[in-house]
């Protein structure tokens, strides 16, 4: 037996492995992830290294392979666990070990002397509150936010303030100069000074919330480790329940990972955790530099940080005593990686928890069908919260508006009569409106009125998207060109933009309501580093009456002054090629409805659609998850889609069409070989929904079976066979479990 070992466990060096022979005496102890001691370099001094692979195949001259000297004293570390996770991800989802290691290991940065920076207030709580009010009067929003946060806690970690509150160093300077706050830097390693008080609670949990928290704690104390799902309507107080669970697990000396989709990871959310747990909370997000992230992960490793909040990748926080993983908004698509290994955070969390004797808690108002069906089958423990937590907050009134009727009545505008009236009312009452377009990247394209051709990207199989009326952009490869004056196919001058993107809606809204102040949030307006947070803050601060946007605006934000949410065309997300489009539509509409009337003001939601009878729309309007679940499951059962059936997509891409074709034929044949005894259903090979991207052709083979393990076996079979194929190295193959 041989072990492949990495000596320098840093992100960039993971592909540098060295092979060692495992002496028979150690064979049972050496596993993937074990830390071992090996002779290394010319002097053969003993170095520590991690095993990342085991094989019977020697990779070079047998006589020159050195032997593993022994197992390191501390053979299982946080890193060795991450390496085991990487191995599992590689096997489970199909990728190389390198890709998997790069996913789980942090990018190592030169470690400066450790700096704990924080912002500290130099005033009393009362003075700070006054200063916040003054900042508010002068419309210094970021300053106001910081000062308000400082009324609740004397110190804030610098990175939390800057990355979540949209503060810049420049905006801090005047406050420092005036002696309101101090920036402190300490170079010594020290325990958290900012202590959260585990017992501090701003209110008592209501009965439903306490029952869940108590049940969880009682089972945890009995040593039961399991996965639970909290199915709770928006605003039912799930976050408060998580915090109660976290505090219980912390008392046991354990650590906690909290996953929140990046888009919902706002300053308000982070502050809630911070208020309760103080300096033992840290966050990572994609806007941080690699160095900042590395620092936070190191603090977690040292035990200084005990709760890590972040998106998908926060799962790989090197905690030595992991006790609980929480996944909020469990149904979010962002929990699945779009690059190899295409892992799902839910499954990976459950695996990681299993290794660590930890529990997993999932939460959502609209659980994924996967999670809910497992909960119903008893695989997960199911908890429900069916009412809003705040006494005076009610669910919004939802109405569905049939756009066909509008058309019959001669109204061709994007605003139905009722929506138009409702917006006008809000403007009069100085309340806020959100207009929501439930499809990402749905934007206008340019086509020819003479020949009907749409202008396409020369490298990809998609139409170009019109930006600001003159630039055409490919959303797949980034190709850009000035919008032409004549049709490239027939030369006709009669070409024009079509479709209604968010820009177009903004234009039309401004025309319809000239007095309204309008903000727009989409891919274009948020591409800047903090664009996303800036727009949300401006809207929360009342700087606009109407916020127009894509799905970004409906995720997890609390705007107390919003009393109207208009969904302009609910059908847009209903007819995409994805089998989950009904589920997505239901989730988006339910979330959009959850945005209205979060506070004392009553909320109204208007859903415009051409399909008022569709169950996704009807169930969202009546906020009836159960009914949606039952109807959608019928569809999944009938067509054999997950969770009824497991599905593996094999994506192959190549510059040469013929080579690609040959590869697909081979893979199809290998599938039949196994299929003979296992009855795997094969669909395709078919062209990918966008066949050509960046001059590379793409085809897909869909494989279905009830048992996921059989699909994993099939994936391994294809992987192995393709290594011997003539096209190996020319055709890139990726595996994607739906
Ligand atoms: P969810 O995570 O389910 O959307 P949250 O935990 O954000 O719900 O709670 C929604 C709102 O209700 C928040 O403003 C929260 O502070 C408040 N809240 C939660 N639990 C209670 C409670 N027991 N009593 C009063 N207010 C509560
Ligand atoms: Zn033409
Ligand atoms: Zn392109």
XYZ file of C-alpha atoms in Angstrom, residues 16-735:
720
model
C 2.295 18.705 -4.821
C 1.919 15.209 -3.440
C 4.666 12.761 -2.583
C 4.299 9.028 -2.498
C 5.372 6.907 0.476
C 5.134 3.236 1.253
C 2.966 2.320 4.221
C 4.701 -0.270 6.419
C 2.354 -3.195 7.140
C 2.282 -2.362 10.845
C 0.712 1.012 10.117
C -1.660 -0.070 7.373
C -4.791 -0.135 9.492
C -4.107 3.255 11.039
C -3.294 5.274 7.947
C -6.443 6.752 6.419
C -7.124 9.661 4.127
C -6.686 12.712 6.340
C -4.312 11.104 8.858
C -1.374 13.234 9.842
C 1.827 11.225 9.512
C 5.565 11.728 9.854
C 7.718 11.134 6.824
C 11.383 11.537 5.955
C 11.621 14.460 3.562
C 14.299 16.248 1.570
C 17.977 15.429 1.245
C 18.645 15.129 4.961
C 15.569 12.955 5.396
C 14.536 15.009 8.334
C 11.105 14.012 9.649
C 8.301 16.252 8.447
C 4.623 16.160 9.172
C 2.312 15.561 6.257
C -1.290 14.679 5.496
C -2.462 11.629 3.605
C -4.684 12.652 0.701
C -4.916 9.351 -1.127
C -4.243 5.627 -0.784
C -3.287 3.397 -3.670
C -1.725 0.074 -4.557
C -0.087 1.544 -7.631
C 3.417 2.890 -7.154
C 3.899 6.066 -9.126
C 7.620 5.796 -9.642
C 10.632 3.561 -9.077
C 9.780 1.130 -6.291
C 13.244 1.311 -4.729
C 13.196 5.044 -4.431
C 9.910 5.271 -2.552
C 10.520 6.107 1.085
C 8.522 4.745 3.954
C 6.078 6.470 6.285
C 7.943 6.797 9.594
C 4.961 6.949 11.891
C 1.691 8.493 12.843
C 1.910 12.053 14.169
C 1.133 12.495 17.846
C -1.994 14.452 17.003
C -3.093 12.470 14.000
C -6.618 13.860 13.713
C -6.753 17.639 13.400
C -9.292 20.058 11.991
C -7.330 19.860 8.742
C -7.394 16.099 8.602
C -11.161 16.275 8.909
C -11.346 18.749 6.044
C -9.192 16.414 3.964
C -11.596 13.579 4.713
C -14.471 15.801 3.647
C -12.621 16.593 0.438
C -12.176 12.880 -0.230
C -15.831 12.253 0.398
C -16.844 15.122 -1.911
C -14.587 13.823 -4.673
C -16.138 10.357 -4.419
C -19.676 11.548 -3.938
C -19.893 14.302 -6.539
C -17.111 13.461 -8.961
C -14.110 15.764 -9.210
C -10.384 15.504 -8.835
C -8.869 15.395 -5.345
C -7.173 18.707 -6.165
C -10.424 20.430 -6.930
C -11.928 19.034 -3.753
C -8.976 20.065 -1.601
C -9.016 23.548 -3.061
C -12.669 23.813 -2.120
C -12.159 22.938 1.533
C -8.749 24.376 2.364
C -8.359 28.114 2.873
C -6.034 30.218 0.792
C -3.028 30.601 3.016
C -1.750 34.125 3.410
C 1.451 35.290 4.926
C 0.393 35.670 8.507
C 1.158 39.060 9.910
C 1.313 39.346 13.642
C -2.282 38.725 14.548
C -4.271 41.900 14.766
C -7.583 42.190 16.466
C -9.026 45.466 15.403
C -12.117 46.913 16.914
C -14.181 50.043 17.052
C -14.913 51.237 20.563
C -17.227 54.009 21.665
C -15.818 56.704 23.912
C -19.200 58.063 24.968
C -21.933 56.812 27.212
C -24.828 54.903 25.746
C -27.037 57.998 25.934
C -24.494 60.251 24.214
C -24.009 57.659 21.534
C -27.737 57.546 20.895
C -27.796 61.347 20.573
C -24.873 61.281 18.168
C -26.748 58.683 16.114
C -29.780 60.965 15.917
C -27.630 63.852 14.762
C -26.046 61.696 12.091
C -29.535 60.702 10.997
C -30.586 64.335 10.646
C -27.594 64.992 8.413
C -28.401 61.858 6.405
C -25.124 60.184 7.322
C -26.711 56.753 7.137
C -23.644 54.586 7.593
C -22.583 56.652 10.581
C -26.018 56.394 12.094
C -26.005 52.630 11.712
C -22.626 52.298 13.372
C -23.542 54.539 16.292
C -26.815 52.717 16.823
C -24.950 49.432 16.891
C -22.528 50.900 19.410
C -25.367 51.825 21.742
C -25.937 48.128 22.155
C -22.388 47.020 22.520
C -19.390 49.100 23.511
C -17.113 47.503 20.980
C -17.571 46.088 17.526
C -15.046 44.062 15.584
C -13.726 46.224 12.780
C -14.320 43.660 10.056
C -17.961 43.187 11.013
C -18.587 46.918 10.933
C -16.825 47.568 7.673
C -17.974 44.580 5.678
C -21.581 44.566 6.830
C -22.492 48.203 7.462
C -21.160 49.691 4.318
C -18.706 51.885 6.204
C -15.465 53.133 4.769
C -12.272 54.103 6.552
C -12.969 57.639 5.336
C -16.331 57.763 7.057
C -14.815 56.594 10.331
C -12.098 59.242 10.379
C -14.247 62.270 11.325
C -15.763 60.320 14.206
C -12.321 59.398 15.488
C -11.146 62.999 15.173
C -14.134 64.245 17.141
C -13.353 61.777 19.876
C -16.608 59.841 19.514
C -14.996 56.522 18.799
C -11.573 54.954 18.887
C -10.043 52.423 16.561
C -8.044 49.957 18.535
C -5.468 47.557 17.316
C -3.943 44.897 19.425
C -1.163 42.710 18.276
C -1.351 40.266 21.114
C -3.299 37.081 20.820
C -5.998 37.176 23.421
C -9.315 35.720 24.260
C -12.446 37.491 23.197
C -12.867 40.603 25.268
C -16.247 41.395 23.869
C -18.295 38.891 25.736
C -21.756 38.163 24.595
C -24.093 37.392 27.409
C -25.652 34.034 26.714
C -28.569 34.778 28.970
C -29.487 38.110 27.399
C -32.679 37.887 25.475
C -34.717 40.831 24.353
C -37.953 38.931 24.725
C -39.200 35.549 25.691
C -39.657 32.957 23.033
C -43.295 32.249 22.379
C -44.727 28.862 23.110
C -44.111 27.337 19.710
C -40.542 28.599 19.661
C -39.720 27.395 23.169
C -41.162 23.993 22.503
C -38.768 23.503 19.584
C -35.763 24.850 21.465
C -36.534 22.696 24.500
C -37.029 19.539 22.462
C -33.769 20.138 20.645
C -31.833 20.739 23.882
C -33.315 17.763 25.620
C -32.388 15.443 22.765
C -28.968 16.999 22.419
C -28.297 16.337 26.099
C -29.342 12.757 25.657
C -26.592 12.471 23.084
C -28.936 12.277 20.107
C -27.369 13.792 17.013
C -29.695 14.227 14.089
C -30.886 16.508 11.333
C -33.957 18.636 11.998
C -36.023 20.812 9.713
C -37.830 23.887 10.994
C -40.629 24.621 8.584
C -41.734 28.095 9.622
C -43.474 30.899 7.778
C -41.527 34.103 7.144
C -41.259 36.092 10.344
C -42.195 33.163 12.557
C -39.033 33.616 14.594
C -36.777 30.857 13.260
C -33.672 32.947 13.798
C -34.524 33.349 17.476
C -34.888 29.584 17.772
C -31.506 29.041 16.122
C -29.934 31.385 18.635
C -31.456 29.490 21.523
C -30.102 26.223 20.122
C -26.698 27.771 19.548
C -26.497 28.996 23.082
C -27.282 25.515 24.360
C -24.572 23.949 22.232
C -22.045 26.612 23.244
C -22.689 25.837 26.880
C -21.479 22.323 26.140
C -18.198 23.799 24.968
C -18.919 23.192 21.298
C -18.708 25.370 18.207
C -21.308 26.305 15.636
C -21.463 27.031 11.917
C -24.390 29.092 10.641
C -24.947 29.132 6.888
C -26.956 32.001 5.469
C -27.204 32.670 1.738
C -24.898 35.542 0.911
C -27.753 37.633 -0.409
C -29.519 37.492 2.964
C -26.339 38.019 4.951
C -27.065 41.626 5.747
C -25.929 43.873 8.520
C -29.237 43.403 10.360
C -28.837 39.635 10.401
C -25.233 39.708 11.533
C -26.015 42.243 14.254
C -28.698 40.022 15.731
C -26.137 37.283 16.297
C -23.594 39.771 17.408
C -25.853 41.342 20.016
C -26.482 37.974 21.530
C -23.071 36.347 21.296
C -20.647 39.236 21.025
C -17.047 38.669 20.039
C -17.281 34.932 19.691
C -19.168 35.492 16.446
C -17.341 35.947 13.201
C -18.395 36.133 9.598
C -16.871 35.386 6.275
C -18.275 36.555 2.977
C -17.171 36.760 -0.606
C -16.422 40.468 -0.442
C -13.602 39.870 2.010
C -10.075 39.537 0.721
C -8.398 36.150 0.929
C -6.287 37.516 3.771
C -9.291 38.649 5.797
C -10.951 35.282 5.348
C -7.828 33.460 6.322
C -7.580 35.521 9.492
C -11.130 34.665 10.472
C -10.580 30.957 9.836
C -7.416 31.064 11.938
C -9.333 32.705 14.764
C -11.854 29.887 14.533
C -9.092 27.319 14.677
C -7.555 28.905 17.744
C -10.891 28.761 19.546
C -11.248 32.518 19.784
C -14.242 32.469 17.472
C -16.926 29.928 18.282
C -19.710 30.810 15.875
C -18.939 31.246 12.205
C -21.586 32.808 9.999
C -21.257 32.790 6.270
C -22.371 31.447 2.905
C -21.777 27.900 1.630
C -18.014 27.988 2.057
C -18.255 28.729 5.801
C -18.972 25.016 6.122
C -15.236 24.462 5.893
C -14.395 26.379 9.047
C -11.712 24.393 10.881
C -13.488 23.952 14.203
C -12.063 21.260 16.443
C -15.258 20.850 18.507
C -18.032 21.324 16.018
C -21.377 20.763 17.722
C -24.033 22.198 15.431
C -24.523 23.330 11.845
C -27.473 25.563 11.015
C -28.590 26.109 7.446
C -31.025 28.964 7.121
C -33.130 29.271 3.953
C -32.242 25.662 3.328
C -33.994 25.667 -0.085
C -31.731 28.306 -1.633
C -30.003 27.340 -4.876
C -26.842 29.077 -3.684
C -26.197 26.096 -1.406
C -25.195 24.049 -4.373
C -21.812 24.678 -5.932
C -21.786 25.411 -9.654
C -18.198 24.274 -10.115
C -16.595 20.896 -9.500
C -17.026 19.359 -7.031
C -20.675 20.303 -7.389
C -21.486 19.635 -3.799
C -24.644 20.519 -1.949
C -24.096 22.235 1.412
C -27.015 20.334 2.980
C -25.618 16.871 2.289
C -22.053 17.945 2.995
C -23.118 19.468 6.307
C -24.789 16.215 7.285
C -21.649 14.277 6.430
C -19.454 16.724 8.325
C -21.789 16.616 11.310
C -21.621 12.824 11.293
C -17.836 12.938 11.521
C -17.994 15.387 14.416
C -20.866 14.088 16.489
C -22.725 17.274 15.660
C -26.338 18.056 14.809
C -27.760 19.819 11.777
C -30.720 22.179 11.789
C -32.319 23.251 8.516
C -34.797 26.078 8.326
C -37.085 27.509 5.675
C -40.533 28.908 5.013
C -40.548 26.953 1.755
C -38.398 23.864 2.290
C -36.897 22.100 -0.681
C -38.904 19.056 -1.702
C -35.863 16.968 -0.824
C -35.748 18.162 2.773
C -39.473 18.115 3.338
C -39.971 14.628 1.939
C -37.154 13.334 4.144
C -38.719 15.028 7.144
C -42.080 13.449 6.352
C -40.392 10.077 6.002
C -38.897 10.497 9.461
C -35.295 10.896 8.342
C -35.234 14.438 9.698
C -37.008 15.652 12.794
C -39.751 18.045 11.724
C -40.660 21.208 13.605
C -43.272 23.733 12.585
C -43.842 27.414 13.239
C -47.048 28.469 11.602
C -47.559 31.962 12.953
C -45.650 35.195 12.906
C -43.738 35.881 16.098
C -44.483 39.564 16.440
C -47.911 40.050 17.928
C -48.985 42.931 15.737
C -47.588 41.560 12.503
C -49.997 39.738 10.263
C -49.495 37.850 7.037
C -50.063 40.022 3.992
C -53.236 40.013 1.918
C -52.412 38.378 -1.404
C -54.373 38.866 -4.625
C -53.811 37.277 -7.992
C -54.487 39.470 -11.001
C -55.321 37.836 -14.313
C -53.409 39.688 -17.018
C -55.588 38.170 -19.749
C -58.497 40.143 -18.339
C -56.409 43.313 -18.499
C -55.637 42.674 -22.125
C -59.344 42.097 -22.856
C -60.059 45.429 -21.214
C -57.545 47.066 -23.515
C -54.806 47.627 -20.924
C -51.462 46.808 -22.551
C -49.278 48.386 -19.885
C -47.148 46.296 -17.534
C -49.279 47.655 -14.679
C -52.716 46.189 -14.187
C -55.332 48.746 -13.186
C -55.356 47.458 -9.645
C -51.581 47.560 -9.242
C -51.428 51.065 -10.674
C -54.041 52.235 -8.211
C -52.299 50.504 -5.311
C -48.937 52.125 -6.107
C -50.595 55.529 -6.351
C -52.160 55.026 -2.921
C -48.803 54.146 -1.370
C -47.191 57.230 -2.852
C -49.914 59.356 -1.301
C -49.558 57.708 2.101
C -45.760 57.923 1.901
C -45.421 54.168 2.214
C -43.008 52.083 0.181
C -43.543 49.708 -2.726
C -41.430 46.897 -4.106
C -41.863 45.842 -7.723
C -40.460 42.462 -8.401
C -39.507 40.683 -11.570
C -39.050 37.013 -10.799
C -36.417 36.054 -13.245
C -32.750 36.727 -13.256
C -31.120 37.939 -16.427
C -34.435 38.357 -18.145
C -33.613 41.389 -20.164
C -34.280 42.859 -23.528
C -32.672 41.557 -26.650
C -32.500 43.079 -30.127
C -34.253 41.515 -33.054
C -35.046 42.361 -36.641
C -38.608 43.215 -37.587
C -38.005 42.295 -41.220
C -36.458 38.838 -40.932
C -37.219 38.075 -37.284
C -33.641 37.133 -36.402
C -32.441 38.030 -32.926
C -28.851 39.214 -32.593
C -26.785 36.411 -31.107
C -23.378 36.073 -29.552
C -20.862 34.859 -32.150
C -19.315 32.499 -29.562
C -22.353 31.239 -27.732
C -25.810 29.973 -28.502
C -27.662 32.826 -26.844
C -29.070 36.172 -27.793
C -27.174 39.238 -26.682
C -28.699 41.405 -23.989
C -29.307 45.091 -24.522
C -27.810 47.394 -21.897
C -28.558 51.108 -21.658
C -30.049 51.112 -25.126
C -26.793 50.844 -27.074
C -24.482 48.123 -25.829
C -25.086 44.425 -26.478
C -23.605 42.025 -23.942
C -23.363 38.239 -23.795
C -24.260 37.086 -20.300
C -22.411 33.811 -20.838
C -18.981 34.869 -22.096
C -18.920 38.618 -21.578
C -18.650 39.482 -25.296
C -19.661 43.112 -25.936
C -20.545 44.995 -29.068
C -22.246 48.268 -29.970
C -25.838 47.731 -30.952
C -25.796 47.739 -34.800
C -27.882 50.112 -36.975
C -28.799 47.398 -39.420
C -29.712 43.730 -39.102
C -26.539 41.619 -39.428
C -28.535 38.921 -41.290
C -30.605 40.849 -43.842
C -29.394 44.434 -43.618
C -32.805 45.834 -42.711
C -32.716 49.048 -40.687
C -35.841 48.031 -38.771
C -34.322 46.458 -35.712
C -35.373 47.118 -32.151
C -35.091 45.987 -28.566
C -37.702 43.638 -27.172
C -38.667 42.310 -23.826
C -38.951 43.900 -20.471
C -35.877 43.922 -18.350
C -35.668 45.706 -15.044
C -34.297 48.797 -16.801
C -37.331 48.933 -19.004
C -39.591 48.588 -16.005
C -37.775 51.398 -14.297
C -38.358 53.616 -17.331
C -42.033 52.751 -17.467
C -42.495 53.219 -13.731
C -40.931 56.654 -13.883
C -43.202 57.563 -16.761
C -46.285 56.292 -14.962
C -45.391 57.894 -11.608
C -43.248 60.930 -12.357
C -43.323 62.134 -8.764
C -41.945 58.849 -7.353
C -38.348 58.326 -6.339
C -37.299 55.016 -7.872
C -34.376 52.699 -7.124
C -33.405 49.692 -9.169
C -31.479 46.640 -8.028
C -30.208 44.047 -10.480
C -26.954 42.610 -11.805
C -26.044 45.935 -13.429
C -26.592 48.187 -10.453
C -24.971 45.854 -7.936
C -21.803 44.916 -9.774
C -19.784 47.386 -7.707
C -18.196 46.001 -4.535
C -20.873 47.157 -2.139
C -23.596 48.082 -4.607
C -25.983 45.554 -3.197
C -25.765 46.764 0.409
C -25.784 50.407 -0.677
C -29.068 50.144 -2.546
C -30.748 48.183 0.226
C -29.580 50.680 2.829
C -30.775 53.620 0.776
C -34.188 52.031 0.416
C -34.358 51.083 4.094
C -33.446 54.663 4.944
C -36.430 55.918 2.966
C -34.459 57.469 0.142
C -36.870 56.044 -2.419
C -40.562 55.227 -2.717
C -40.269 52.315 -5.081
C -37.635 49.605 -5.312
C -37.570 47.660 -8.555
C -35.589 44.476 -8.816
C -35.035 40.841 -9.544
C -35.082 38.101 -6.947
C -32.304 39.881 -5.064
C -34.831 42.211 -3.465
C -37.065 39.561 -1.964
C -34.547 37.590 0.005
C -34.530 38.094 3.713
C -34.695 41.841 3.958
C -36.887 43.603 6.439
C -38.309 46.923 5.291
C -40.913 48.099 7.788
C -42.285 50.814 5.472
C -43.029 48.459 2.594
C -46.759 47.831 2.453
C -47.096 46.826 -1.176
C -45.273 44.203 -3.188
C -46.138 43.908 -6.862
C -45.044 40.838 -8.804
C -45.124 42.074 -12.382
C -45.184 38.803 -14.280
C -45.252 35.738 -12.090
C -45.075 33.411 -15.096
C -41.552 34.373 -16.061
C -39.992 31.802 -13.772
C -42.596 29.177 -14.538
C -41.476 28.052 -17.944
C -37.753 27.540 -17.815
C -36.050 24.296 -18.778
C -35.377 23.396 -15.160
C -37.626 20.744 -13.631
C -37.595 22.773 -10.439
C -39.172 25.839 -12.059
C -42.524 25.287 -10.321
C -40.764 25.040 -6.981
C -38.698 28.159 -7.667
C -41.773 30.112 -8.657
C -43.584 29.067 -5.522
C -40.595 29.971 -3.341
C -40.035 33.337 -4.973
C -43.669 34.343 -4.756
C -43.971 33.187 -1.152
C -40.871 35.132 -0.239
C -42.071 38.180 -2.102
C -45.339 37.957 -0.195
C -43.361 37.687 3.037
C -41.789 41.087 2.346
C -44.985 43.067 2.703
C -46.261 44.192 6.057
C -43.462 42.849 8.233
C -44.209 45.462 10.823
C -47.307 47.179 12.146
C -48.567 48.392 8.783
C -50.731 45.918 6.932
C -49.252 44.530 3.761
C -50.724 43.861 0.346
C -49.273 41.674 -2.359
C -50.439 41.762 -5.965
C -49.352 38.935 -8.227
C -49.885 39.580 -11.934
C -50.029 36.481 -14.106
C -51.362 34.900 -17.279
C -51.750 31.611 -15.365
C -53.923 32.342 -12.355
C -54.854 28.651 -12.184
C -51.331 27.278 -11.873
C -50.817 25.566 -8.513
C -47.449 27.251 -7.905
C -49.145 30.620 -8.094
C -52.345 29.635 -6.317
C -50.542 27.988 -3.415
C -48.148 30.910 -3.050
C -51.111 33.279 -2.971
C -52.788 31.266 -0.235
C -49.409 30.702 1.495
C -50.123 26.996 1.527
C -46.880 25.050 1.461
C -48.507 21.666 2.163
C -50.792 21.894 -0.797
C -47.977 22.999 -3.064
C -45.827 20.132 -1.841
C -48.492 17.533 -2.602
C -49.162 18.778 -6.113
C -45.513 19.212 -7.006
C -44.689 15.721 -5.710
C -47.264 14.245 -8.063
C -45.419 15.860 -10.946
C -41.997 14.683 -9.697
C -43.270 11.121 -9.146
C -44.868 10.984 -12.542
C -41.823 12.162 -14.454
C -39.225 10.574 -12.194
C -37.523 13.709 -10.999
C -35.848 14.198 -7.619
C -36.710 13.619 -4.867
C -38.746 10.690 -6.293
C -35.806 9.586 -8.325
C -32.148 10.524 -8.161
C -30.687 12.183 -11.197
C -27.126 12.548 -12.435
C -26.268 14.831 -15.324
C -23.055 14.073 -17.162
C -21.937 17.267 -18.868
C -19.340 16.961 -21.563
C -17.761 19.817 -23.449
C -15.294 20.020 -26.302
C -14.171 22.351 -29.067
C -14.768 19.694 -31.727
C -18.314 18.596 -32.291
C -17.367 15.156 -33.700
C -15.117 14.289 -30.767
C -17.862 15.311 -28.403
C -20.319 13.100 -30.241
C -17.974 10.128 -29.991
C -17.488 10.683 -26.257
C -21.236 10.832 -25.680
C -21.700 7.575 -27.611
C -19.062 5.882 -25.468
C -20.547 7.102 -22.227
C -23.985 6.042 -23.297
C -22.668 2.545 -24.076
C -20.863 2.230 -20.729
C -24.077 3.188 -19.030
C -25.930 0.419 -20.852
C -23.280 -2.055 -19.658
C -24.150 -1.346 -16.040
C -27.739 -0.615 -16.839
C -28.322 -4.180 -17.924
C -28.663 -5.278 -14.337
C -29.631 -2.066 -12.642
C -32.312 -0.493 -14.846
C -30.898 2.980 -15.017
C -33.062 5.310 -17.013
C -31.106 7.232 -19.638
C -32.213 10.467 -21.253
C -30.210 11.916 -24.080
C -27.497 12.596 -24.933
C -28.924 15.992 -25.712
C -27.496 19.391 -26.378
C -27.133 21.549 -23.287
C -29.713 24.301 -23.009
C -27.038 26.610 -24.362
C -25.212 24.341 -26.808
C -22.217 26.534 -27.514
C -20.465 28.777 -24.989
C -17.222 30.521 -25.790
C -16.841 28.326 -28.918
C -17.057 25.159 -26.848
C -19.855 22.678 -27.555
C -21.731 21.092 -24.691
C -23.842 17.957 -24.394
C -25.619 16.297 -21.520
C -26.601 12.781 -20.591
C -29.200 12.408 -17.851
C -29.176 9.248 -15.762
C -31.891 8.368 -13.308
C -32.308 5.777 -10.620
C -34.065 5.628 -7.271
C -30.867 4.746 -5.488
C -28.190 7.396 -5.384
C -25.451 4.866 -4.610
C -26.057 3.173 -7.919
C -25.630 6.456 -9.729
C -22.404 7.070 -7.823
C -21.200 3.627 -8.901
C -22.105 4.442 -12.471
C -20.240 7.749 -12.245
C -17.144 5.893 -11.044
C -17.496 3.419 -13.899
C -17.669 6.222 -16.469
C -14.736 8.019 -14.835
C -12.622 4.889 -14.974
C -13.520 3.985 -18.550
C -12.972 7.477 -19.873
C -9.388 7.466 -18.639
C -8.666 4.897 -21.356
C -10.643 6.625 -24.091
C -8.990 8.258 -27.099
C -10.770 11.518 -26.323
C -9.472 11.625 -22.748
C -7.981 15.052 -22.218
C -9.915 16.586 -25.123
C -13.399 16.269 -23.747
C -14.019 17.783 -20.331
C -16.518 15.770 -18.311
C -18.341 17.060 -15.281
C -20.832 15.357 -13.021
